[in-house]
PDB file of C-alpha atoms in Angstrom:
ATOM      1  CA  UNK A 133       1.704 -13.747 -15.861  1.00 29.00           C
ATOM      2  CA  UNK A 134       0.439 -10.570 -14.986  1.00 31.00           C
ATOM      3  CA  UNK A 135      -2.372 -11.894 -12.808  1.00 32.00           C
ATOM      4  CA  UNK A 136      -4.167 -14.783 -11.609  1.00 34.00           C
ATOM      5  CA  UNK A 137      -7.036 -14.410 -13.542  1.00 33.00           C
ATOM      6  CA  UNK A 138      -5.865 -12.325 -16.597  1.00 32.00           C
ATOM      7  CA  UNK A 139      -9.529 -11.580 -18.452  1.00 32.00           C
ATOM      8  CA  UNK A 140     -10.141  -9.345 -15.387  1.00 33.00           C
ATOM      9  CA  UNK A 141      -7.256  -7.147 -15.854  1.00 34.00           C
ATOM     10  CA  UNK A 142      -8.078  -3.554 -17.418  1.00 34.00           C
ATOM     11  CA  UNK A 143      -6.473  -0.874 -19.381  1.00 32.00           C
ATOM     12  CA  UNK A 144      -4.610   0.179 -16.288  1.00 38.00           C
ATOM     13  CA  UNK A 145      -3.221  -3.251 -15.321  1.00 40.00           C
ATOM     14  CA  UNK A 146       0.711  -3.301 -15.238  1.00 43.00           C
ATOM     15  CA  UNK A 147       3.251  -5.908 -14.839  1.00 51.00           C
ATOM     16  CA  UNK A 148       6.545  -6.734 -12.962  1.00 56.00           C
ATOM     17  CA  UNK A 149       8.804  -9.422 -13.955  1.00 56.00           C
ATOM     18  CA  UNK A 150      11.771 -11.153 -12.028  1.00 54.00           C
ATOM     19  CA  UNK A 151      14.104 -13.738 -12.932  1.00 56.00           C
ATOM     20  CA  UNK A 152      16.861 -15.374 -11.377  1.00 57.00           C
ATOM     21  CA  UNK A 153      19.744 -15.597 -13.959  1.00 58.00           C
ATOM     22  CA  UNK A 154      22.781 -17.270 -13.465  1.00 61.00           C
ATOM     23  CA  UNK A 155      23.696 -16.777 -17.124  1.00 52.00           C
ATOM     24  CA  UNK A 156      27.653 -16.174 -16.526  1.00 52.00           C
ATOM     25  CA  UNK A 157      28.430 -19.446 -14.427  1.00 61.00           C
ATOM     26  CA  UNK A 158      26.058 -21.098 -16.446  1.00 58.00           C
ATOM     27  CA  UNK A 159      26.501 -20.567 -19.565  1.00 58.00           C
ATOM     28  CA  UNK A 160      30.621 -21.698 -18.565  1.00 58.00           C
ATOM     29  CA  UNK A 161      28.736 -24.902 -17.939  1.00 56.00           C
ATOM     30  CA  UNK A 162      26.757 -25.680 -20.575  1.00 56.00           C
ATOM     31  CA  UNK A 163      29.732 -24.908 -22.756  1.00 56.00           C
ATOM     32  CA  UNK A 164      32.046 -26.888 -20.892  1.00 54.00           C
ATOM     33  CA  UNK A 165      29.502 -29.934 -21.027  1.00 53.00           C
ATOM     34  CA  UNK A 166      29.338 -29.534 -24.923  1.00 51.00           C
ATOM     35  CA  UNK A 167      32.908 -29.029 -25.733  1.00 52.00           C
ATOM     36  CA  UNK A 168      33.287 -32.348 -23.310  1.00 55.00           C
ATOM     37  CA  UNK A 169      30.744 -33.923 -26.001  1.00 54.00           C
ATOM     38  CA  UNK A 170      27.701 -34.499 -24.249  1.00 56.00           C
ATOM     39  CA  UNK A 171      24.363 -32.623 -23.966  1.00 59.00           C
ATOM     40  CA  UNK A 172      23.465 -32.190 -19.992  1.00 75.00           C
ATOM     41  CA  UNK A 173      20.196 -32.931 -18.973  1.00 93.00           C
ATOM     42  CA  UNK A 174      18.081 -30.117 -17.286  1.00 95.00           C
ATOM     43  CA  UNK A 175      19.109 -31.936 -13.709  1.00 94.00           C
ATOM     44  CA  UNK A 176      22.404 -32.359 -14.455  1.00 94.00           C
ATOM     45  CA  UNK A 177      22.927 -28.835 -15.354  1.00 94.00           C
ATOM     46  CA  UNK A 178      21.372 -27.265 -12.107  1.00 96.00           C
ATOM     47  CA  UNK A 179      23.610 -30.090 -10.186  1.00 95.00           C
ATOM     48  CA  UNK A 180      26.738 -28.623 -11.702  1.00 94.00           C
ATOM     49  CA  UNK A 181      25.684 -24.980 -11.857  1.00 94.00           C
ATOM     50  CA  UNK A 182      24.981 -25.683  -7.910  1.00 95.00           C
ATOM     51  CA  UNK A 183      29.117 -27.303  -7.913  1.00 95.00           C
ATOM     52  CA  UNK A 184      30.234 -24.207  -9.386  1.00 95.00           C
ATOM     53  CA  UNK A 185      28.255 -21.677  -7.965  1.00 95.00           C
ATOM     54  CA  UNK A 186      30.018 -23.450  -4.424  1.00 95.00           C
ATOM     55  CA  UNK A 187      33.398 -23.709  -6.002  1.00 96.00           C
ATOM     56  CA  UNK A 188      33.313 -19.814  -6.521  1.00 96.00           C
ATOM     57  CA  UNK A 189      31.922 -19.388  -2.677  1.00 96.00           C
ATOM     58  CA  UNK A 190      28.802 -18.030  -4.097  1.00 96.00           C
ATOM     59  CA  UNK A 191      25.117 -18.797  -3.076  1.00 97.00           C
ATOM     60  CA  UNK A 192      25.646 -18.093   0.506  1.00 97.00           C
ATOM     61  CA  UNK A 193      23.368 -18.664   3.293  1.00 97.00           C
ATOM     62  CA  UNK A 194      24.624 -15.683   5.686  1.00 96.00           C
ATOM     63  CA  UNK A 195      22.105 -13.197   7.265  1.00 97.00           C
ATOM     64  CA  UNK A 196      25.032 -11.429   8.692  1.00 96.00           C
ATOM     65  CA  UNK A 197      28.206 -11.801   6.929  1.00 97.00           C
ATOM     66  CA  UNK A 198      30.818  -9.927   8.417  1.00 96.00           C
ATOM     67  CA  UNK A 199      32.611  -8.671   4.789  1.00 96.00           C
ATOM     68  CA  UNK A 200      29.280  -6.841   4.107  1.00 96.00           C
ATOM     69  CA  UNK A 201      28.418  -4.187   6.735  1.00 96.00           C
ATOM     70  CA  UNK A 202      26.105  -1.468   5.805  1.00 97.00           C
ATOM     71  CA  UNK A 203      24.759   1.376   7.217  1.00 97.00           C
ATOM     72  CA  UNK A 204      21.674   3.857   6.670  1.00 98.00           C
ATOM     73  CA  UNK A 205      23.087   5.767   3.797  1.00 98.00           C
ATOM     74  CA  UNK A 206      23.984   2.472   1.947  1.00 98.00           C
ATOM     75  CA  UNK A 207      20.260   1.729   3.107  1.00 98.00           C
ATOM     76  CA  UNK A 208      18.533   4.411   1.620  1.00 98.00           C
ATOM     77  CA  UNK A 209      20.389   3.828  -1.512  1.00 98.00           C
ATOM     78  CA  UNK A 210      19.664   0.246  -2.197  1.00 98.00           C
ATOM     79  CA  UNK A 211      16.419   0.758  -1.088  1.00 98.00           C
ATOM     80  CA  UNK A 212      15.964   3.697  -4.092  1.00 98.00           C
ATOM     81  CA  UNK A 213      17.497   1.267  -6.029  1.00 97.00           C
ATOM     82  CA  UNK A 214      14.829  -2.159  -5.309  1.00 97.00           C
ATOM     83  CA  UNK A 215      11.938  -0.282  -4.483  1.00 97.00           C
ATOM     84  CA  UNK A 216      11.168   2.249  -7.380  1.00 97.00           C
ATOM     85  CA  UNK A 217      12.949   0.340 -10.154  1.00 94.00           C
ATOM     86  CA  UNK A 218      12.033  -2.535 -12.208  1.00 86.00           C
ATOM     87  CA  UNK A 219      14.411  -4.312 -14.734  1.00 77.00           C
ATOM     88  CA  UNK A 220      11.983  -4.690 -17.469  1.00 63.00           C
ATOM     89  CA  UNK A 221       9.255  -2.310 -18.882  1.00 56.00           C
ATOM     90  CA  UNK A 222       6.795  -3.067 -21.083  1.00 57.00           C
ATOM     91  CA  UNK A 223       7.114  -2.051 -25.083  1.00 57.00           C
ATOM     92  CA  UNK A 224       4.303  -2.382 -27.287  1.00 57.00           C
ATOM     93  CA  UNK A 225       2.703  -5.246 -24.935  1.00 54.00           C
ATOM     94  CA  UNK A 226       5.934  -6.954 -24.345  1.00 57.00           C
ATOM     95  CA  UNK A 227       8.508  -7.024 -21.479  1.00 55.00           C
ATOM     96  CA  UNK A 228      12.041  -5.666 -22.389  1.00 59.00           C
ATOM     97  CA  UNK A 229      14.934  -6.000 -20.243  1.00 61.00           C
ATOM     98  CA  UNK A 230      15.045  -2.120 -19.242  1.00 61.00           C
ATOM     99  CA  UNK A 231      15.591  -0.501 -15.954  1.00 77.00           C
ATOM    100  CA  UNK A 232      12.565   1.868 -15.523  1.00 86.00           C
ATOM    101  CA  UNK A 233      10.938   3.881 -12.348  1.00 92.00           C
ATOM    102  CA  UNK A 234       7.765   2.374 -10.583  1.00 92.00           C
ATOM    103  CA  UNK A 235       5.713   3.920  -8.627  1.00 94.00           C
ATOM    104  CA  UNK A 236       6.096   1.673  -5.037  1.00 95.00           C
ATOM    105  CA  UNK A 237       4.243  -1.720  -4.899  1.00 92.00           C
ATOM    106  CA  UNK A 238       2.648  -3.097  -1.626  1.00 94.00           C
ATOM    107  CA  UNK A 239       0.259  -5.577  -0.762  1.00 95.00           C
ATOM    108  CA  UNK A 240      -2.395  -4.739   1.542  1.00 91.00           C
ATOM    109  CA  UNK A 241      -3.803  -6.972   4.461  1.00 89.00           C
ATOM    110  CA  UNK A 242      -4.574 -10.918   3.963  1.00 94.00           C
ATOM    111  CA  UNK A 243      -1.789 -12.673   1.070  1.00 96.00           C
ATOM    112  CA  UNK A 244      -3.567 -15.812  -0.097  1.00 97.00           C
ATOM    113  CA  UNK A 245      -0.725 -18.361  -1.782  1.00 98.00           C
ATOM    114  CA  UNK A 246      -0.717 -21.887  -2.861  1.00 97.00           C
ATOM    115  CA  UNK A 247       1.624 -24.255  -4.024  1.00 97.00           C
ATOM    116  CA  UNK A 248       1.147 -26.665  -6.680  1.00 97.00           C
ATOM    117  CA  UNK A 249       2.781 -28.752  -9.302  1.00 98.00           C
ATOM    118  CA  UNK A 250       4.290 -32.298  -9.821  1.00 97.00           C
ATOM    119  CA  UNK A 251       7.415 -31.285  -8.393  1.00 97.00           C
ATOM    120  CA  UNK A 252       6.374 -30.090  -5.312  1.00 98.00           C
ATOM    121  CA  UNK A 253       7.818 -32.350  -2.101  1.00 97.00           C
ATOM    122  CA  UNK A 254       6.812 -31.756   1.729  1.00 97.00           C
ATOM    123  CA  UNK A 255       9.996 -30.274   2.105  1.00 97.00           C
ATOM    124  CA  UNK A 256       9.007 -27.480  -0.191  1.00 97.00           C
ATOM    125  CA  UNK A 257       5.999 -26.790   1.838  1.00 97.00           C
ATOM    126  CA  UNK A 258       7.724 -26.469   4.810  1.00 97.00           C
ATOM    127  CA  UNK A 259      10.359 -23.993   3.041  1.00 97.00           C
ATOM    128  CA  UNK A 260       7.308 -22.126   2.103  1.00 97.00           C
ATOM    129  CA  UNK A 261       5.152 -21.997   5.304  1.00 98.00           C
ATOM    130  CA  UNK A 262       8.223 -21.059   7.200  1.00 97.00           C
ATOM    131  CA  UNK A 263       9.437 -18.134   5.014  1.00 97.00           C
ATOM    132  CA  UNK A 264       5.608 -16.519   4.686  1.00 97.00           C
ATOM    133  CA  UNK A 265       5.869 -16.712   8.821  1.00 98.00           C
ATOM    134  CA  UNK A 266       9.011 -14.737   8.790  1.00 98.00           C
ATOM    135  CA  UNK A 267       7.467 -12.307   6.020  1.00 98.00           C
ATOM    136  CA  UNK A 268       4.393 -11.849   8.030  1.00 98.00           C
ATOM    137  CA  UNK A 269       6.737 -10.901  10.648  1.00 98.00           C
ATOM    138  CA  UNK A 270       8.534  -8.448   8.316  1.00 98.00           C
ATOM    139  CA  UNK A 271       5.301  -6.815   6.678  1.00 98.00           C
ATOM    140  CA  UNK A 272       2.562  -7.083   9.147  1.00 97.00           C
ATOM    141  CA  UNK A 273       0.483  -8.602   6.087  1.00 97.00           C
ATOM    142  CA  UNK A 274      -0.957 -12.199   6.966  1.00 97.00           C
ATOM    143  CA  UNK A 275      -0.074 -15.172   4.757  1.00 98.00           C
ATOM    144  CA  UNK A 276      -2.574 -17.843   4.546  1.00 98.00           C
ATOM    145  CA  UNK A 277      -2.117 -21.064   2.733  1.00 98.00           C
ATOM    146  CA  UNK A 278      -5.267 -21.487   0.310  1.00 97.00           C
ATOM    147  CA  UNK A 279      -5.874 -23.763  -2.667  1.00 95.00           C
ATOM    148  CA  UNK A 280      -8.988 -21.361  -3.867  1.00 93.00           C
ATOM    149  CA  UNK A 281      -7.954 -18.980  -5.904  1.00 91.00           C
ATOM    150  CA  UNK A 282      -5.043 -18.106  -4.403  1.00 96.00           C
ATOM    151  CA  UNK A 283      -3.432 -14.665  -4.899  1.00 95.00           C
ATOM    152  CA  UNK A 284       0.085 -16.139  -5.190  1.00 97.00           C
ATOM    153  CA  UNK A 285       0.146 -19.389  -7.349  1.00 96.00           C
ATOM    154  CA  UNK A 286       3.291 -20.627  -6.867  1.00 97.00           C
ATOM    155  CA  UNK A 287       3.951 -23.632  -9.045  1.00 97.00           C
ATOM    156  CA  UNK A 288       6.678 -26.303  -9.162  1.00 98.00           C
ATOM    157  CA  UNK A 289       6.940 -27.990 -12.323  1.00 98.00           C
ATOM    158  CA  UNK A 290       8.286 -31.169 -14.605  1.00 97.00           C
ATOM    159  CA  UNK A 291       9.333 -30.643 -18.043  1.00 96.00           C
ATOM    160  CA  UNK A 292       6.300 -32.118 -18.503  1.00 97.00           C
ATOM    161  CA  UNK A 293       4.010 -30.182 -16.996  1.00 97.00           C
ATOM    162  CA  UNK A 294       5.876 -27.125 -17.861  1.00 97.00           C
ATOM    163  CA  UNK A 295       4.828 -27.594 -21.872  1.00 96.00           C
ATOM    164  CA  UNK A 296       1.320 -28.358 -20.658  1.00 96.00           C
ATOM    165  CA  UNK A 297       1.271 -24.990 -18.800  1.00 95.00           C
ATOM    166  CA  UNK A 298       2.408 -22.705 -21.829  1.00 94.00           C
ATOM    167  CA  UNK A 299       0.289 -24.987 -23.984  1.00 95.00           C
ATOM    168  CA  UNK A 300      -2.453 -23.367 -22.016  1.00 94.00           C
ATOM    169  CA  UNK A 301      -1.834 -20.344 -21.499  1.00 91.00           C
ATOM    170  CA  UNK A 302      -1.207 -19.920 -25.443  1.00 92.00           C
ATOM    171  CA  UNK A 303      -4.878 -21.589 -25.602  1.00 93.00           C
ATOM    172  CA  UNK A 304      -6.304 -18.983 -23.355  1.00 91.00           C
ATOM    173  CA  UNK A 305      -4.542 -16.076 -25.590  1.00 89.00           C
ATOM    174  CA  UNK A 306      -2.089 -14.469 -22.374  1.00 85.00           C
ATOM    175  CA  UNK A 307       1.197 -15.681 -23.533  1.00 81.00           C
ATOM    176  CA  UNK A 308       2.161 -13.037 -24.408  1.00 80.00           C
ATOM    177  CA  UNK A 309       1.352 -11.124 -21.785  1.00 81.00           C
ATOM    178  CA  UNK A 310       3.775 -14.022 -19.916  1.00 86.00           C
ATOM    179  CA  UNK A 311       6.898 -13.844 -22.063  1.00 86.00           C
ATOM    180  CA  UNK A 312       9.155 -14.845 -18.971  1.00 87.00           C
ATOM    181  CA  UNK A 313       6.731 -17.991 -17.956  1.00 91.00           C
ATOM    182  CA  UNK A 314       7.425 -19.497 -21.368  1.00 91.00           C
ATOM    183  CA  UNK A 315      11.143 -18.947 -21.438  1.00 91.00           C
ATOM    184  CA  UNK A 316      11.623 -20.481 -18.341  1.00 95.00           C
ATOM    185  CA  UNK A 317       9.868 -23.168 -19.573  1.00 95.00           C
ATOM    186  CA  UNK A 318      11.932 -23.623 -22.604  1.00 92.00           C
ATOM    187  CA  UNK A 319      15.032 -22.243 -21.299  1.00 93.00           C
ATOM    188  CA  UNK A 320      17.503 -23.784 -18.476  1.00 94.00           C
ATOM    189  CA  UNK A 321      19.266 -20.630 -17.804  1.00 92.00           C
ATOM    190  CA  UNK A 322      16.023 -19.926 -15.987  1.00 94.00           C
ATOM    191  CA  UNK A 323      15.453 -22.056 -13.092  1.00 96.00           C
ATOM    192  CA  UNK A 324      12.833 -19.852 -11.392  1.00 96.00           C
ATOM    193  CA  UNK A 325      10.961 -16.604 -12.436  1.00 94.00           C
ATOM    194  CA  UNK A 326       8.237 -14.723 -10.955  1.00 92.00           C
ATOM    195  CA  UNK A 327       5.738 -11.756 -12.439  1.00 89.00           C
ATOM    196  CA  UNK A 328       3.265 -10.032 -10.770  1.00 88.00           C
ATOM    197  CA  UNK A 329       0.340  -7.771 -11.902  1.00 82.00           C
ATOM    198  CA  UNK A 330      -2.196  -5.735 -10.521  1.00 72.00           C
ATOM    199  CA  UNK A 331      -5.646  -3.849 -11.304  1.00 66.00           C
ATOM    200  CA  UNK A 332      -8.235  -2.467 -10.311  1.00 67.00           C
ATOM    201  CA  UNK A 333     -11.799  -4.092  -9.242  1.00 67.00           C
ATOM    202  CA  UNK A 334     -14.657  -2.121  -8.073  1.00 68.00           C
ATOM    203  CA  UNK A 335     -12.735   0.754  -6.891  1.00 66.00           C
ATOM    204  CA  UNK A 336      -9.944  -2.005  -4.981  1.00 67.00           C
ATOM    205  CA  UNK A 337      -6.621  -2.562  -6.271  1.00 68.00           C
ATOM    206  CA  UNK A 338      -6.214  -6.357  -6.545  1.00 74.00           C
ATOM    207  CA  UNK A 339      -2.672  -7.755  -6.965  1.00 82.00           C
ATOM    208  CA  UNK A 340      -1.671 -11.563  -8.609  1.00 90.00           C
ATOM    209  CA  UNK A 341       1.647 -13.325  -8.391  1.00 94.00           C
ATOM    210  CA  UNK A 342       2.951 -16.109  -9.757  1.00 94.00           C
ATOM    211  CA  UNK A 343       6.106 -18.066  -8.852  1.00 96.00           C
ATOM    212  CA  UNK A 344       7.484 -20.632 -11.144  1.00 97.00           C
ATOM    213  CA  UNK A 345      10.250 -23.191 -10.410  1.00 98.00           C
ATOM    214  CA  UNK A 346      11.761 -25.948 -12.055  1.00 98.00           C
ATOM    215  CA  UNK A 347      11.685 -29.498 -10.529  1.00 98.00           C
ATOM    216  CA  UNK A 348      15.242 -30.086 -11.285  1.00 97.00           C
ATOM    217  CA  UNK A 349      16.566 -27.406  -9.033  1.00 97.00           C
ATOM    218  CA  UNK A 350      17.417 -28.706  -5.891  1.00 96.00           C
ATOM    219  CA  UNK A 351      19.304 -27.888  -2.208  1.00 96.00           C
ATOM    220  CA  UNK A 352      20.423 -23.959  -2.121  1.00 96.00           C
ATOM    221  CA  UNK A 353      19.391 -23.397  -5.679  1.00 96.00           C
ATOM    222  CA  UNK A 354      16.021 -24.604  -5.213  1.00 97.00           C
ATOM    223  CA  UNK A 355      15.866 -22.490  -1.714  1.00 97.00           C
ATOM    224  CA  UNK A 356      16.927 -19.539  -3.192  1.00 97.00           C
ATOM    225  CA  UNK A 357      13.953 -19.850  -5.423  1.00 96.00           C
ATOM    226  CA  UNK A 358      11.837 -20.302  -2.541  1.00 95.00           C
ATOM    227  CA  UNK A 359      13.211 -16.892  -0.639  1.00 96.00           C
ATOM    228  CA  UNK A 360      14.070 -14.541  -3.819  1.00 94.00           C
ATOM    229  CA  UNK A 361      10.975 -14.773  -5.503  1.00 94.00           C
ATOM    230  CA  UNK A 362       8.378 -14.673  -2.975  1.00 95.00           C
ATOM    231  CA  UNK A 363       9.745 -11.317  -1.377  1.00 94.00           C
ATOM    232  CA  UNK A 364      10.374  -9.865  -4.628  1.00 93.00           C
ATOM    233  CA  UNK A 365       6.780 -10.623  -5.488  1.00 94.00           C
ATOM    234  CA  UNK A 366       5.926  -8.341  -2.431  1.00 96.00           C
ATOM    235  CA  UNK A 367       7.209  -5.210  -4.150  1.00 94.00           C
ATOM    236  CA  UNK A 368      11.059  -5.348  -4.029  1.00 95.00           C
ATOM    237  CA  UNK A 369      11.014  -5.594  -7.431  1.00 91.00           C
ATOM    238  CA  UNK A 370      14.441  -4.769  -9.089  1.00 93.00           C
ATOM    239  CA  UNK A 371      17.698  -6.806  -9.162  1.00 93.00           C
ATOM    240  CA  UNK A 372      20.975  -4.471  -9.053  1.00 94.00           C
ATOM    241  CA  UNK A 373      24.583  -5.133  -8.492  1.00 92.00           C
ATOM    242  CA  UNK A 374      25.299  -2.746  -6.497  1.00 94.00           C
ATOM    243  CA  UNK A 375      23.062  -3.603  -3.853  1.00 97.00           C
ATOM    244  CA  UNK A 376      25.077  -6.206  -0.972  1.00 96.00           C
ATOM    245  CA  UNK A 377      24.981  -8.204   0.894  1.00 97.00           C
ATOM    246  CA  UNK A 378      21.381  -8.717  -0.609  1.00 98.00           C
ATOM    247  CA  UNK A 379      19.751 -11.786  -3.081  1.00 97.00           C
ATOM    248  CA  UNK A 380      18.502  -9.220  -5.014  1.00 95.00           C
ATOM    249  CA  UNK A 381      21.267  -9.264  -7.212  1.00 91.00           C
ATOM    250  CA  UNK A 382      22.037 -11.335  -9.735  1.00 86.00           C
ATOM    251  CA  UNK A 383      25.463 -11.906  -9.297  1.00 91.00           C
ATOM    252  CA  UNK A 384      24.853 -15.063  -6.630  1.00 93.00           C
ATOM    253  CA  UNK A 385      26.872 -14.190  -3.896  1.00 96.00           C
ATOM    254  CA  UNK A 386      23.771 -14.461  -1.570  1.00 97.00           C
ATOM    255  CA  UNK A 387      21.159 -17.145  -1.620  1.00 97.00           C
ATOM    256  CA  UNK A 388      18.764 -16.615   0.721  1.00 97.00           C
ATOM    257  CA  UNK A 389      17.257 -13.525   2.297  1.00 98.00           C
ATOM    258  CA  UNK A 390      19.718 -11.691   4.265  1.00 98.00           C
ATOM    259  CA  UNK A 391      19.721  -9.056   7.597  1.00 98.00           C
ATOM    260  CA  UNK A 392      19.824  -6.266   5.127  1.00 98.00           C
ATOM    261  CA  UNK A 393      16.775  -7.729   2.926  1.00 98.00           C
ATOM    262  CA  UNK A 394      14.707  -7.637   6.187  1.00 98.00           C
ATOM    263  CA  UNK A 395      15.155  -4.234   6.863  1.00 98.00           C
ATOM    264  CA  UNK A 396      14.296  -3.055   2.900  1.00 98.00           C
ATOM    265  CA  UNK A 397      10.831  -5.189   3.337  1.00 98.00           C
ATOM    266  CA  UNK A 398      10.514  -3.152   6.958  1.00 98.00           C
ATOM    267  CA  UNK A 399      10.583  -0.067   5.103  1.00 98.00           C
ATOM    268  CA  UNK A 400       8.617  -0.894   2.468  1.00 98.00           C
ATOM    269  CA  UNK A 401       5.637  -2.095   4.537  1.00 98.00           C
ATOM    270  CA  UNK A 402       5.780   1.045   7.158  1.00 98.00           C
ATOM    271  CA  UNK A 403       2.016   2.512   7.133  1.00 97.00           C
ATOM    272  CA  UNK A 404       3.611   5.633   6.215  1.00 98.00           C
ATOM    273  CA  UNK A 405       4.769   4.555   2.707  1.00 98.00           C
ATOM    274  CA  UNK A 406       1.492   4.540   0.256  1.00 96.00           C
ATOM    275  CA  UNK A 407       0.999   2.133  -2.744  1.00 94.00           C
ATOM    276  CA  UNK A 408       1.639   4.366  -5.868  1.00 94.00           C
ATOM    277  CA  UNK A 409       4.047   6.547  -4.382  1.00 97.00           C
ATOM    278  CA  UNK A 410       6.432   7.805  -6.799  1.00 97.00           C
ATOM    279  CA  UNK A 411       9.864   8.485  -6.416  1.00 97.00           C
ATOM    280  CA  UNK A 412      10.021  11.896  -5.571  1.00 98.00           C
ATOM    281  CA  UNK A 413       6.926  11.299  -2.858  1.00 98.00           C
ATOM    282  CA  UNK A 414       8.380   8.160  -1.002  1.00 98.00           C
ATOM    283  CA  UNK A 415      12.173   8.527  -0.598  1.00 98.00           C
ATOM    284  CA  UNK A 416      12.211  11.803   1.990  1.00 98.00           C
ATOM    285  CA  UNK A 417       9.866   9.298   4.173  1.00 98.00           C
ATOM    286  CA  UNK A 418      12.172   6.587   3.378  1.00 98.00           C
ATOM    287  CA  UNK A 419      15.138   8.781   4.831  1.00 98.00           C
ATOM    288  CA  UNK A 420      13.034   9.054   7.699  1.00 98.00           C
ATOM    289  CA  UNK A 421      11.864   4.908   8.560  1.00 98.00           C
ATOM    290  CA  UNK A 422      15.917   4.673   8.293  1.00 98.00           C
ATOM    291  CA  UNK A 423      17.022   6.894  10.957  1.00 98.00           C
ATOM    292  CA  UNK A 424      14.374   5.106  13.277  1.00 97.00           C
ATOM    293  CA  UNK A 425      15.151   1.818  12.216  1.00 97.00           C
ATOM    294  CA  UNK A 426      18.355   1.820  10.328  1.00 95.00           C
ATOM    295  CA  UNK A 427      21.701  -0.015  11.570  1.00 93.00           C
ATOM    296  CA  UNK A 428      23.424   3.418  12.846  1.00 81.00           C
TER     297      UNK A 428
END
């Protein structure tokens, strides 16, 4: 998806992609499951993916964890690293897994999100309300919950539902403008993905977001859905391994959004970082949120 309503989007309209990819674990365990002669539902795949991922102390809940300090250099870095990178780029009207420079992506004032789907439980809702609260905190922006066209759609979905979805969105002529939405649809390696887009509307830069997430996912996979993907979709955009203790990176290790995470989405949303900003313009003011803010 590259926004919520994609007929709106001009010439100048870009999008941002994230996935959450446990391809190494996973595909051990799909192959495992077929050499043991059997072909794993979607649920039983997450369930086992979810034993592994434990076996291999991965998916970890710290905010703090002591074999991960950091300080402001490492800070700086990683935020260069999130910030004014995606993973994919666009090629001829389709997303390619490339690392490429962004200018930096913030939301501005009031973030309007929903969540819908036939997967969706109370205990999703809560997840959800509670983690925009604590970004709201982060950012300054202010969440609010709305079922009218929200700005973030956030969607949890049957296998079901899922084929109805790309069904539709090949009827309405954007699927291919949402390459990831239909592989995670299709494909189990994906579990959750999330693209955002924005344009320009009488003069006003309007952003879209959607998050999608499989029904089958459940306990600290499902959660890390819930936390990686809706603070990505604020502008962190890039995954990269060299960024830790962090979840964005897609080697597992951390699940849900961690003390270092907070402070990248603090810098990001200090008033003296600009949407657009390249590079060049936004990392000597970057050096300088750090020193105020940074661990020491």
């Amino acid at each position: 998806m590259t926004c919520d309503a994609p007929d709106r989007s001009g010439p100048n309209d870009r999008a941002a992609a994230r996935r959450r990819r446990p391809a190494v674990l996973a595909s051990a365990v799909g192959a495992a499951l077929l050499l043991a002669g059997c072909a794993p539902s979607t649920q039983e795949f997450y369930d086992r993916l979810s034993d592994r991922y434990a076996a291999a102390g991965l998916m970890r809940a710290e905010a703090a964890p002591s074999d991960a300090p950091f300080d402001n250099a490492a800070l700086v870095r990683n935020f260069e690293r999130i910030a004014f990178y995606s993973e994919f780029s666009r090629d001829d009207g389709r997303l390619e897994v490339r690392r490429s420079p962004v200018p930096l992506i913030k939301w501005q004032g009031q973030v309007t999100w929903n969540l819908e789907g036939d997967g969706v439980t109370e205990s999703d809702r809560a997840a959800y309300r509670a983690l925009a609260t604590r970004l709201a905190s982060l950012t300054g922006l202010d969440f609010v919950e709305t079922e009218r066209s929200p700005a973030v759609l956030i969607l949890i979905a049957s296998a079901g539902l899922r084929r109805d979805f790309v069904g539709m969105l090949r009827e309405r002529g954007v699927a291919n403008r949402m390459q990831l939405i239909e592989e995670w649809a299709d494909n189990d390696l994906y579990p959750c993905v999330g693209q955002i887009g924005w344009f320009e509307e009488d003069g006003v830069r309007q952003s879209r977001a959607m998050i999608v997430i499989k029904q089958e996912t459940t306990g600290i996979l499902r959660e890390s859905c819930i936390h990686e993907e809706l603070a990505q979709a604020l502008g962190l955009l890039n995954d990269d391994d060299r960024v830790r203790p962090s979840i964005f990176n897609d080697d597992q290790e951390f699940a849900l959004l961690t003390e270092h995470d907070e402070y990248l989405l603090r810098i990001l949303y200090d008033p003296r970082l600009k949407a657009g900003m390249t590079r060049e313009e936004g990392m000597p003011i970057v050096r300088e949120i750090v020193e105020e803010i940074g661990p020491g």
